[in-house]
PDB file of C-alpha atoms in Angstrom:
ATOM      1  CA  MET A   1     -38.867 -17.298 -38.261  1.00 73.00           C
ATOM      2  CA  LEU A   2     -35.439 -19.382 -38.417  1.00 82.00           C
ATOM      3  CA  ALA A   3     -35.380 -22.934 -37.404  1.00 86.00           C
ATOM      4  CA  ALA A   4     -33.304 -22.465 -34.351  1.00 81.00           C
ATOM      5  CA  ALA A   5     -35.750 -19.392 -33.201  1.00 83.00           C
ATOM      6  CA  ARG A   6     -38.758 -21.811 -33.883  1.00 90.00           C
ATOM      7  CA  HIS A   7     -37.054 -24.560 -31.751  1.00 90.00           C
ATOM      8  CA  SER A   8     -36.186 -22.320 -28.895  1.00 84.00           C
ATOM      9  CA  ALA A   9     -40.078 -21.081 -29.000  1.00 88.00           C
ATOM     10  CA  ILE A  10     -41.137 -24.809 -28.894  1.00 91.00           C
ATOM     11  CA  VAL A  11     -39.084 -25.888 -26.222  1.00 85.00           C
ATOM     12  CA  ALA A  12     -40.166 -22.790 -24.287  1.00 82.00           C
ATOM     13  CA  GLU A  13     -43.933 -23.337 -24.723  1.00 86.00           C
ATOM     14  CA  VAL A  14     -43.549 -26.905 -23.605  1.00 84.00           C
ATOM     15  CA  GLN A  15     -41.640 -26.109 -20.708  1.00 75.00           C
ATOM     16  CA  ARG A  16     -44.604 -23.691 -19.831  1.00 74.00           C
ATOM     17  CA  GLU A  17     -47.528 -25.756 -20.575  1.00 74.00           C
ATOM     18  CA  ARG A  18     -45.939 -29.291 -20.112  1.00 73.00           C
ATOM     19  CA  ILE A  19     -48.177 -30.532 -23.185  1.00 78.00           C
ATOM     20  CA  VAL A  20     -48.895 -28.580 -26.360  1.00 88.00           C
ATOM     21  CA  ARG A  21     -50.753 -29.422 -29.403  1.00 89.00           C
ATOM     22  CA  VAL A  22     -49.202 -29.176 -33.014  1.00 93.00           C
ATOM     23  CA  ALA A  23     -52.252 -26.690 -34.040  1.00 92.00           C
ATOM     24  CA  ASP A  24     -51.710 -24.449 -31.070  1.00 91.00           C
ATOM     25  CA  LEU A  25     -47.770 -24.510 -31.891  1.00 94.00           C
ATOM     26  CA  ALA A  26     -48.428 -23.564 -35.764  1.00 94.00           C
ATOM     27  CA  ARG A  27     -50.565 -20.607 -34.771  1.00 93.00           C
ATOM     28  CA  LEU A  28     -48.282 -19.323 -32.166  1.00 92.00           C
ATOM     29  CA  LEU A  29     -45.300 -19.461 -34.637  1.00 94.00           C
ATOM     30  CA  GLY A  30     -47.287 -18.596 -37.777  1.00 94.00           C
ATOM     31  CA  VAL A  31     -46.002 -21.703 -39.691  1.00 94.00           C
ATOM     32  CA  SER A  32     -47.608 -24.713 -41.147  1.00 95.00           C
ATOM     33  CA  LEU A  33     -48.534 -27.957 -39.157  1.00 95.00           C
ATOM     34  CA  MET A  34     -46.197 -29.889 -41.262  1.00 95.00           C
ATOM     35  CA  THR A  35     -43.375 -27.445 -40.210  1.00 95.00           C
ATOM     36  CA  VAL A  36     -44.071 -27.799 -36.592  1.00 95.00           C
ATOM     37  CA  ARG A  37     -44.228 -31.755 -36.834  1.00 94.00           C
ATOM     38  CA  ARG A  38     -40.817 -31.698 -38.350  1.00 94.00           C
ATOM     39  CA  ASP A  39     -39.279 -29.388 -35.521  1.00 93.00           C
ATOM     40  CA  ILE A  40     -40.762 -31.626 -33.146  1.00 93.00           C
ATOM     41  CA  GLU A  41     -39.073 -34.754 -34.612  1.00 91.00           C
ATOM     42  CA  ILE A  42     -35.993 -32.821 -34.652  1.00 90.00           C
ATOM     43  CA  LEU A  43     -36.431 -31.674 -30.946  1.00 88.00           C
ATOM     44  CA  ASP A  44     -37.408 -35.330 -29.990  1.00 85.00           C
ATOM     45  CA  ALA A  45     -34.286 -36.798 -31.166  1.00 83.00           C
ATOM     46  CA  ALA A  46     -32.366 -34.404 -29.233  1.00 78.00           C
ATOM     47  CA  GLY A  47     -34.339 -35.232 -26.242  1.00 75.00           C
ATOM     48  CA  ALA A  48     -35.403 -31.344 -25.522  1.00 80.00           C
ATOM     49  CA  VAL A  49     -39.017 -32.670 -26.088  1.00 84.00           C
ATOM     50  CA  GLU A  50     -40.816 -35.754 -26.420  1.00 83.00           C
ATOM     51  CA  ARG A  51     -43.332 -36.285 -29.239  1.00 87.00           C
ATOM     52  CA  ILE A  52     -46.402 -37.468 -28.751  1.00 81.00           C
ATOM     53  CA  HIS A  53     -49.787 -37.991 -31.030  1.00 81.00           C
ATOM     54  CA  GLY A  54     -50.915 -34.411 -31.743  1.00 85.00           C
ATOM     55  CA  GLY A  55     -48.092 -32.447 -30.069  1.00 87.00           C
ATOM     56  CA  ALA A  56     -45.268 -32.507 -27.825  1.00 89.00           C
ATOM     57  CA  LYS A  57     -44.543 -32.966 -24.170  1.00 82.00           C
ATOM     58  CA  LEU A  58     -41.553 -32.479 -21.473  1.00 76.00           C
ATOM     59  CA  PRO A  59     -39.508 -35.566 -21.856  1.00 74.00           C
ATOM     60  CA  GLY A  60     -40.238 -38.331 -19.291  1.00 66.00           C
ATOM     61  CA  GLY A  61     -38.152 -41.200 -18.118  1.00 63.00           C
ATOM     62  CA  VAL A  62     -34.182 -41.781 -18.234  1.00 66.00           C
ATOM     63  CA  SER A  63     -32.424 -40.201 -21.023  1.00 58.00           C
ATOM     64  CA  THR A  64     -29.731 -42.641 -22.835  1.00 58.00           C
ATOM     65  CA  HIS A  65     -29.864 -40.575 -26.365  1.00 57.00           C
ATOM     66  CA  GLU A  66     -26.972 -38.350 -26.787  1.00 60.00           C
ATOM     67  CA  PRO A  67     -27.671 -35.819 -29.708  1.00 63.00           C
ATOM     68  CA  GLY A  68     -24.963 -34.785 -31.990  1.00 63.00           C
ATOM     69  CA  PHE A  69     -23.215 -31.410 -31.689  1.00 63.00           C
ATOM     70  CA  GLU A  70     -24.330 -29.910 -34.998  1.00 60.00           C
ATOM     71  CA  LEU A  71     -28.160 -30.249 -33.837  1.00 62.00           C
ATOM     72  CA  LYS A  72     -27.464 -28.957 -30.468  1.00 66.00           C
ATOM     73  CA  VAL A  73     -25.589 -25.815 -31.521  1.00 65.00           C
ATOM     74  CA  THR A  74     -28.507 -24.620 -33.359  1.00 64.00           C
ATOM     75  CA  GLN A  75     -30.834 -24.286 -30.447  1.00 69.00           C
ATOM     76  CA  LEU A  76     -31.338 -21.755 -27.986  1.00 77.00           C
ATOM     77  CA  GLN A  77     -28.497 -19.769 -29.156  1.00 84.00           C
ATOM     78  CA  GLU A  78     -29.420 -16.478 -27.722  1.00 88.00           C
ATOM     79  CA  GLU A  79     -29.905 -18.136 -24.174  1.00 91.00           C
ATOM     80  CA  LYS A  80     -26.436 -19.853 -24.647  1.00 93.00           C
ATOM     81  CA  THR A  81     -24.855 -16.839 -25.531  1.00 94.00           C
ATOM     82  CA  ALA A  82     -26.119 -14.753 -22.672  1.00 96.00           C
ATOM     83  CA  ILE A  83     -24.904 -17.673 -20.099  1.00 97.00           C
ATOM     84  CA  ALA A  84     -21.445 -17.479 -21.992  1.00 97.00           C
ATOM     85  CA  HIS A  85     -21.314 -13.552 -21.416  1.00 96.00           C
ATOM     86  CA  GLU A  86     -21.815 -14.035 -17.778  1.00 96.00           C
ATOM     87  CA  ALA A  87     -19.272 -16.767 -17.293  1.00 97.00           C
ATOM     88  CA  ALA A  88     -16.548 -15.044 -19.461  1.00 97.00           C
ATOM     89  CA  GLY A  89     -16.851 -12.340 -16.827  1.00 95.00           C
ATOM     90  CA  GLN A  90     -14.931 -14.596 -14.455  1.00 96.00           C
ATOM     91  CA  VAL A  91     -12.272 -15.606 -16.290  1.00 97.00           C
ATOM     92  CA  ARG A  92      -8.966 -13.481 -15.601  1.00 97.00           C
ATOM     93  CA  GLU A  93      -5.269 -13.525 -16.989  1.00 97.00           C
ATOM     94  CA  GLY A  94      -3.000 -16.398 -16.157  1.00 97.00           C
ATOM     95  CA  MET A  95      -5.849 -18.606 -14.896  1.00 98.00           C
ATOM     96  CA  ALA A  96      -6.082 -22.440 -15.627  1.00 98.00           C
ATOM     97  CA  VAL A  97      -9.500 -23.069 -16.825  1.00 98.00           C
ATOM     98  CA  GLY A  98     -11.706 -26.225 -17.445  1.00 98.00           C
ATOM     99  CA  LEU A  99     -14.036 -26.157 -20.160  1.00 98.00           C
ATOM    100  CA  SER A 100     -15.966 -29.504 -20.520  1.00 97.00           C
ATOM    101  CA  ALA A 101     -17.581 -30.351 -23.870  1.00 94.00           C
ATOM    102  CA  GLY A 102     -21.097 -28.705 -24.846  1.00 92.00           C
ATOM    103  CA  THR A 103     -22.617 -26.179 -26.870  1.00 92.00           C
ATOM    104  CA  THR A 104     -22.661 -23.789 -24.245  1.00 95.00           C
ATOM    105  CA  THR A 105     -19.193 -24.066 -23.387  1.00 97.00           C
ATOM    106  CA  TRP A 106     -18.461 -23.793 -27.088  1.00 96.00           C
ATOM    107  CA  ALA A 107     -20.300 -20.465 -26.973  1.00 96.00           C
ATOM    108  CA  LEU A 108     -18.167 -19.476 -23.912  1.00 98.00           C
ATOM    109  CA  ALA A 109     -14.951 -20.580 -25.664  1.00 97.00           C
ATOM    110  CA  ARG A 110     -15.508 -18.102 -28.713  1.00 96.00           C
ATOM    111  CA  LEU A 111     -15.726 -15.412 -26.143  1.00 97.00           C
ATOM    112  CA  LEU A 112     -12.605 -16.725 -24.245  1.00 97.00           C
ATOM    113  CA  ALA A 113     -10.705 -16.978 -27.456  1.00 96.00           C
ATOM    114  CA  ALA A 114     -10.707 -13.173 -27.673  1.00 94.00           C
ATOM    115  CA  GLY A 115      -9.827 -12.534 -24.324  1.00 90.00           C
ATOM    116  CA  PRO A 116      -6.411 -12.479 -22.066  1.00 93.00           C
ATOM    117  CA  ARG A 117      -3.867 -15.102 -22.013  1.00 96.00           C
ATOM    118  CA  ILE A 118      -4.908 -18.191 -20.036  1.00 98.00           C
ATOM    119  CA  THR A 119      -4.611 -22.018 -20.064  1.00 98.00           C
ATOM    120  CA  VAL A 120      -7.390 -23.971 -21.608  1.00 98.00           C
ATOM    121  CA  VAL A 121      -8.033 -27.658 -20.307  1.00 98.00           C
ATOM    122  CA  THR A 122     -10.725 -29.461 -22.589  1.00 98.00           C
ATOM    123  CA  ASN A 123     -12.016 -32.514 -23.868  1.00 97.00           C
ATOM    124  CA  SER A 124     -13.818 -30.812 -26.685  1.00 95.00           C
ATOM    125  CA  VAL A 125     -12.316 -31.258 -30.235  1.00 93.00           C
ATOM    126  CA  ARG A 126     -14.789 -28.337 -31.008  1.00 94.00           C
ATOM    127  CA  ILE A 127     -13.592 -25.966 -28.224  1.00 96.00           C
ATOM    128  CA  ALA A 128      -9.996 -26.873 -29.215  1.00 96.00           C
ATOM    129  CA  ASP A 129     -10.576 -25.724 -32.744  1.00 95.00           C
ATOM    130  CA  VAL A 130     -11.847 -22.571 -31.475  1.00 96.00           C
ATOM    131  CA  PHE A 131      -8.876 -21.551 -29.890  1.00 96.00           C
ATOM    132  CA  HIS A 132      -6.660 -23.096 -32.939  1.00 94.00           C
ATOM    133  CA  GLN A 133      -8.682 -21.101 -35.326  1.00 94.00           C
ATOM    134  CA  SER A 134      -8.197 -17.796 -33.845  1.00 94.00           C
ATOM    135  CA  THR A 135      -5.233 -15.319 -32.885  1.00 91.00           C
ATOM    136  CA  SER A 136      -5.685 -16.217 -29.156  1.00 92.00           C
ATOM    137  CA  PRO A 137      -2.477 -16.048 -27.018  1.00 93.00           C
ATOM    138  CA  SER A 138      -3.852 -18.720 -24.931  1.00 96.00           C
ATOM    139  CA  THR A 139      -2.315 -22.489 -24.368  1.00 97.00           C
ATOM    140  CA  VAL A 140      -4.876 -24.910 -25.045  1.00 97.00           C
ATOM    141  CA  ILE A 141      -4.452 -28.676 -23.692  1.00 97.00           C
ATOM    142  CA  LEU A 142      -6.439 -31.320 -25.471  1.00 97.00           C
ATOM    143  CA  THR A 143      -7.265 -34.607 -23.377  1.00 96.00           C
ATOM    144  CA  GLY A 144      -7.051 -37.711 -25.543  1.00 92.00           C
ATOM    145  CA  GLY A 145      -9.938 -40.300 -25.654  1.00 95.00           C
ATOM    146  CA  GLU A 146     -12.817 -41.792 -27.488  1.00 92.00           C
ATOM    147  CA  ARG A 147     -14.915 -39.408 -29.329  1.00 91.00           C
ATOM    148  CA  THR A 148     -18.626 -39.189 -28.507  1.00 87.00           C
ATOM    149  CA  PRO A 149     -21.447 -37.729 -30.883  1.00 78.00           C
ATOM    150  CA  SER A 150     -21.222 -34.725 -29.109  1.00 77.00           C
ATOM    151  CA  ASP A 151     -17.381 -34.371 -29.969  1.00 85.00           C
ATOM    152  CA  ALA A 152     -16.445 -35.077 -26.439  1.00 91.00           C
ATOM    153  CA  LEU A 153     -13.261 -37.301 -25.657  1.00 95.00           C
ATOM    154  CA  VAL A 154     -13.841 -39.445 -22.961  1.00 95.00           C
ATOM    155  CA  GLY A 155     -12.865 -42.634 -21.309  1.00 94.00           C
ATOM    156  CA  PRO A 156      -9.753 -43.790 -19.529  1.00 95.00           C
ATOM    157  CA  LEU A 157      -7.053 -41.815 -21.636  1.00 95.00           C
ATOM    158  CA  ALA A 158      -9.016 -38.516 -20.832  1.00 96.00           C
ATOM    159  CA  THR A 159      -9.845 -39.351 -17.429  1.00 96.00           C
ATOM    160  CA  ALA A 160      -6.213 -40.189 -16.587  1.00 96.00           C
ATOM    161  CA  ALA A 161      -5.067 -36.834 -18.286  1.00 95.00           C
ATOM    162  CA  LEU A 162      -7.438 -34.804 -16.191  1.00 97.00           C
ATOM    163  CA  LYS A 163      -6.175 -36.606 -12.940  1.00 95.00           C
ATOM    164  CA  GLN A 164      -2.682 -35.240 -13.375  1.00 96.00           C
ATOM    165  CA  LEU A 165      -4.096 -31.519 -13.576  1.00 97.00           C
ATOM    166  CA  HIS A 166      -5.295 -28.732 -11.251  1.00 98.00           C
ATOM    167  CA  LEU A 167      -7.709 -25.950 -12.697  1.00 98.00           C
ATOM    168  CA  ASP A 168      -8.893 -22.473 -10.862  1.00 98.00           C
ATOM    169  CA  VAL A 169     -12.178 -23.283 -12.401  1.00 98.00           C
ATOM    170  CA  LEU A 170     -14.141 -25.313 -14.337  1.00 98.00           C
ATOM    171  CA  PHE A 171     -17.058 -24.452 -16.501  1.00 98.00           C
ATOM    172  CA  LEU A 172     -19.266 -27.456 -16.730  1.00 98.00           C
ATOM    173  CA  GLY A 173     -21.871 -28.290 -19.265  1.00 96.00           C
ATOM    174  CA  VAL A 174     -24.537 -30.853 -18.827  1.00 95.00           C
ATOM    175  CA  HIS A 175     -27.151 -32.724 -20.463  1.00 90.00           C
ATOM    176  CA  GLY A 176     -29.712 -32.679 -17.536  1.00 90.00           C
ATOM    177  CA  VAL A 177     -30.473 -31.004 -14.242  1.00 93.00           C
ATOM    178  CA  ASP A 178     -32.811 -32.839 -11.362  1.00 92.00           C
ATOM    179  CA  ALA A 179     -33.733 -32.159  -8.260  1.00 92.00           C
ATOM    180  CA  ASP A 180     -32.635 -35.742  -7.006  1.00 93.00           C
ATOM    181  CA  ALA A 181     -29.906 -37.041  -9.355  1.00 95.00           C
ATOM    182  CA  GLY A 182     -28.427 -33.585  -9.797  1.00 97.00           C
ATOM    183  CA  PHE A 183     -26.019 -33.158 -13.041  1.00 97.00           C
ATOM    184  CA  THR A 184     -26.425 -35.847 -15.415  1.00 95.00           C
ATOM    185  CA  THR A 185     -25.501 -36.952 -18.878  1.00 92.00           C
ATOM    186  CA  PRO A 186     -26.642 -40.026 -21.132  1.00 88.00           C
ATOM    187  CA  ASN A 187     -23.252 -41.197 -21.685  1.00 90.00           C
ATOM    188  CA  VAL A 188     -21.803 -42.935 -18.950  1.00 92.00           C
ATOM    189  CA  LEU A 189     -18.107 -42.652 -20.150  1.00 94.00           C
ATOM    190  CA  GLU A 190     -18.561 -38.908 -20.340  1.00 94.00           C
ATOM    191  CA  ALA A 191     -19.795 -38.711 -16.747  1.00 95.00           C
ATOM    192  CA  GLU A 192     -16.746 -40.486 -15.515  1.00 96.00           C
ATOM    193  CA  THR A 193     -14.672 -37.828 -17.539  1.00 97.00           C
ATOM    194  CA  ASP A 194     -16.434 -35.017 -16.161  1.00 97.00           C
ATOM    195  CA  ARG A 195     -16.229 -36.199 -12.428  1.00 97.00           C
ATOM    196  CA  ALA A 196     -12.381 -36.297 -13.063  1.00 98.00           C
ATOM    197  CA  PHE A 197     -12.963 -32.230 -14.254  1.00 98.00           C
ATOM    198  CA  VAL A 198     -14.937 -31.528 -11.181  1.00 98.00           C
ATOM    199  CA  ALA A 199     -12.217 -33.466  -8.964  1.00 98.00           C
ATOM    200  CA  ALA A 200      -9.199 -31.320 -10.761  1.00 98.00           C
ATOM    201  CA  ALA A 201     -10.983 -27.954 -10.186  1.00 98.00           C
ATOM    202  CA  ARG A 202     -11.095 -25.468  -7.114  1.00 98.00           C
ATOM    203  CA  ARG A 203     -14.219 -24.080  -8.326  1.00 98.00           C
ATOM    204  CA  VAL A 204     -17.051 -25.741 -10.412  1.00 98.00           C
ATOM    205  CA  VAL A 205     -19.243 -23.315 -12.491  1.00 98.00           C
ATOM    206  CA  VAL A 206     -22.200 -25.285 -14.382  1.00 98.00           C
ATOM    207  CA  LEU A 207     -23.625 -23.738 -17.470  1.00 98.00           C
ATOM    208  CA  ALA A 208     -27.021 -25.122 -18.287  1.00 95.00           C
ATOM    209  CA  ASP A 209     -30.075 -23.049 -20.165  1.00 91.00           C
ATOM    210  CA  HIS A 210     -33.448 -23.547 -18.721  1.00 87.00           C
ATOM    211  CA  THR A 211     -34.366 -26.437 -20.892  1.00 81.00           C
ATOM    212  CA  LYS A 212     -31.976 -28.815 -18.909  1.00 87.00           C
ATOM    213  CA  TRP A 213     -34.193 -28.737 -15.791  1.00 87.00           C
ATOM    214  CA  GLY A 214     -36.099 -31.906 -15.258  1.00 84.00           C
ATOM    215  CA  ILE A 215     -34.016 -33.736 -17.790  1.00 83.00           C
ATOM    216  CA  LEU A 216     -32.356 -37.099 -16.258  1.00 86.00           C
ATOM    217  CA  GLY A 217     -29.729 -38.604 -17.887  1.00 88.00           C
ATOM    218  CA  ILE A 218     -28.864 -42.000 -17.169  1.00 90.00           C
ATOM    219  CA  SER A 219     -25.328 -41.333 -15.283  1.00 94.00           C
ATOM    220  CA  THR A 220     -24.870 -38.466 -12.526  1.00 97.00           C
ATOM    221  CA  ILE A 221     -21.687 -36.348 -12.998  1.00 97.00           C
ATOM    222  CA  ALA A 222     -22.208 -34.485  -9.877  1.00 98.00           C
ATOM    223  CA  GLY A 223     -24.767 -33.270  -7.035  1.00 97.00           C
ATOM    224  CA  LEU A 224     -26.387 -30.127  -7.059  1.00 97.00           C
ATOM    225  CA  ASP A 225     -24.499 -29.073  -3.864  1.00 97.00           C
ATOM    226  CA  ASP A 226     -21.083 -30.024  -5.714  1.00 97.00           C
ATOM    227  CA  ALA A 227     -21.566 -26.802  -7.806  1.00 98.00           C
ATOM    228  CA  ASP A 228     -20.124 -23.557  -6.446  1.00 98.00           C
ATOM    229  CA  GLU A 229     -22.129 -21.757  -9.005  1.00 98.00           C
ATOM    230  CA  LEU A 230     -24.721 -22.757 -11.834  1.00 98.00           C
ATOM    231  CA  ILE A 231     -25.449 -20.214 -14.481  1.00 98.00           C
ATOM    232  CA  SER A 232     -28.849 -20.497 -16.311  1.00 96.00           C
ATOM    233  CA  ASP A 233     -31.174 -17.956 -18.037  1.00 93.00           C
ATOM    234  CA  ASP A 234     -34.337 -16.235 -17.139  1.00 90.00           C
ATOM    235  CA  GLY A 235     -36.480 -18.703 -18.763  1.00 85.00           C
ATOM    236  CA  LEU A 236     -35.696 -21.012 -15.725  1.00 87.00           C
ATOM    237  CA  PRO A 237     -39.088 -22.048 -13.960  1.00 85.00           C
ATOM    238  CA  GLY A 238     -39.906 -20.775 -10.524  1.00 89.00           C
ATOM    239  CA  GLU A 239     -39.763 -24.184  -8.855  1.00 88.00           C
ATOM    240  CA  ALA A 240     -36.563 -24.603 -10.183  1.00 90.00           C
ATOM    241  CA  ARG A 241     -35.136 -21.419  -9.056  1.00 94.00           C
ATOM    242  CA  ARG A 242     -36.352 -22.072  -5.548  1.00 94.00           C
ATOM    243  CA  ILE A 243     -34.850 -25.662  -5.473  1.00 95.00           C
ATOM    244  CA  LEU A 244     -31.324 -24.366  -7.062  1.00 97.00           C
ATOM    245  CA  SER A 245     -31.238 -21.488  -4.852  1.00 96.00           C
ATOM    246  CA  GLU A 246     -31.386 -23.851  -1.830  1.00 96.00           C
ATOM    247  CA  ARG A 247     -28.867 -26.429  -3.486  1.00 96.00           C
ATOM    248  CA  VAL A 248     -26.143 -24.944  -5.175  1.00 97.00           C
ATOM    249  CA  GLY A 249     -23.409 -22.336  -3.867  1.00 97.00           C
ATOM    250  CA  ARG A 250     -24.952 -19.466  -6.140  1.00 97.00           C
ATOM    251  CA  LEU A 251     -27.603 -19.432  -8.766  1.00 97.00           C
ATOM    252  CA  ARG A 252     -27.016 -16.566 -11.631  1.00 96.00           C
ATOM    253  CA  LEU A 253     -29.579 -15.880 -14.280  1.00 96.00           C
ATOM    254  CA  ALA A 254     -28.424 -14.327 -17.466  1.00 95.00           C
ATOM    255  CA  THR A 255     -31.031 -12.656 -19.451  1.00 89.00           C
ATOM    256  CA  THR A 256     -31.312 -12.511 -23.024  1.00 79.00           C
ATOM    257  CA  GLY A 257     -30.957  -8.667 -23.196  1.00 58.00           C
ATOM    258  CA  GLY A 258     -27.274  -9.517 -22.330  1.00 41.00           C
ATOM    259  CA  THR A 259     -27.401  -8.320 -18.315  1.00 39.00           C
ATOM    260  CA  ALA A 260     -27.794 -10.651 -15.501  1.00 40.00           C
ATOM    261  CA  GLU A 261     -30.178 -11.298 -12.424  1.00 41.00           C
ATOM    262  CA  THR A 262     -28.488 -12.934  -9.627  1.00 39.00           C
ATOM    263  CA  ALA A 263     -30.703 -15.114  -7.401  1.00 35.00           C
ATOM    264  CA  VAL A 264     -30.373 -15.316  -3.596  1.00 33.00           C
ATOM    265  CA  ALA A 265     -28.575 -18.532  -3.392  1.00 36.00           C
ATOM    266  CA  ALA A 266     -26.572 -18.929  -0.188  1.00 32.00           C
ATOM    267  CA  ALA A 267     -24.621 -22.292   0.061  1.00 29.00           C
ATOM    268  CA  VAL A 268     -26.350 -24.885   2.063  1.00 29.00           C
ATOM    269  CA  ALA A 269     -25.035 -25.095   5.850  1.00 28.00           C
ATOM    270  CA  GLY A 270     -23.774 -28.505   6.747  1.00 26.00           C
TER     271      GLY A 270
END
């Protein structure tokens, strides 16, 4: 089993059981105890699980650690691709589309680069490179700013650039989704830049795989009710589905088989 597949399986098991033992994971995955321990160390560094003696558990406390792009892009690839396909279906020729930094928005960029002519506004060096290296007819506007470990451009320059623009839709990647704190990130400057993205968009679509639920970054980007739609995957726990269906404009769950389930999620009156 490839490392990315093991990581996805470990995260999914921790999401289900809350606490899992190394020995149980080794049996489940058919690998050595040492391999599982190394995988847990990697996932702990990424903030996806918390390493404990003899196993792993759901992360606790406020996250201030920002994992790098190279690590995150290897995790939950199937889920991120399914989410990206759901998002790509909402893009039409001529639209002004915002793509915040992140590995799920990067997966979406790879699909959009083969699609119709659009104008893309992004603060992600990686996303800009996707379009640059393709034959896409789209126009790409890359904000300036200070580069983070996740290859986002943030800070006053990025925020000032976004305040001058207007977007048909923003596809927003997030570090965590919390019932009370909303959509969060461990980087304070990135939160400020993402808030400028949200303010510039007529429609906000959050892309977040199921492992983001219950993760609390130090800074809030937006409240749950600020999202017109949230696209996740069918690994999202039942309680999370209930809360999000009540709070976001619409909850859409992409299956790893490539189709979609749309949850009943009317906008909260008020």
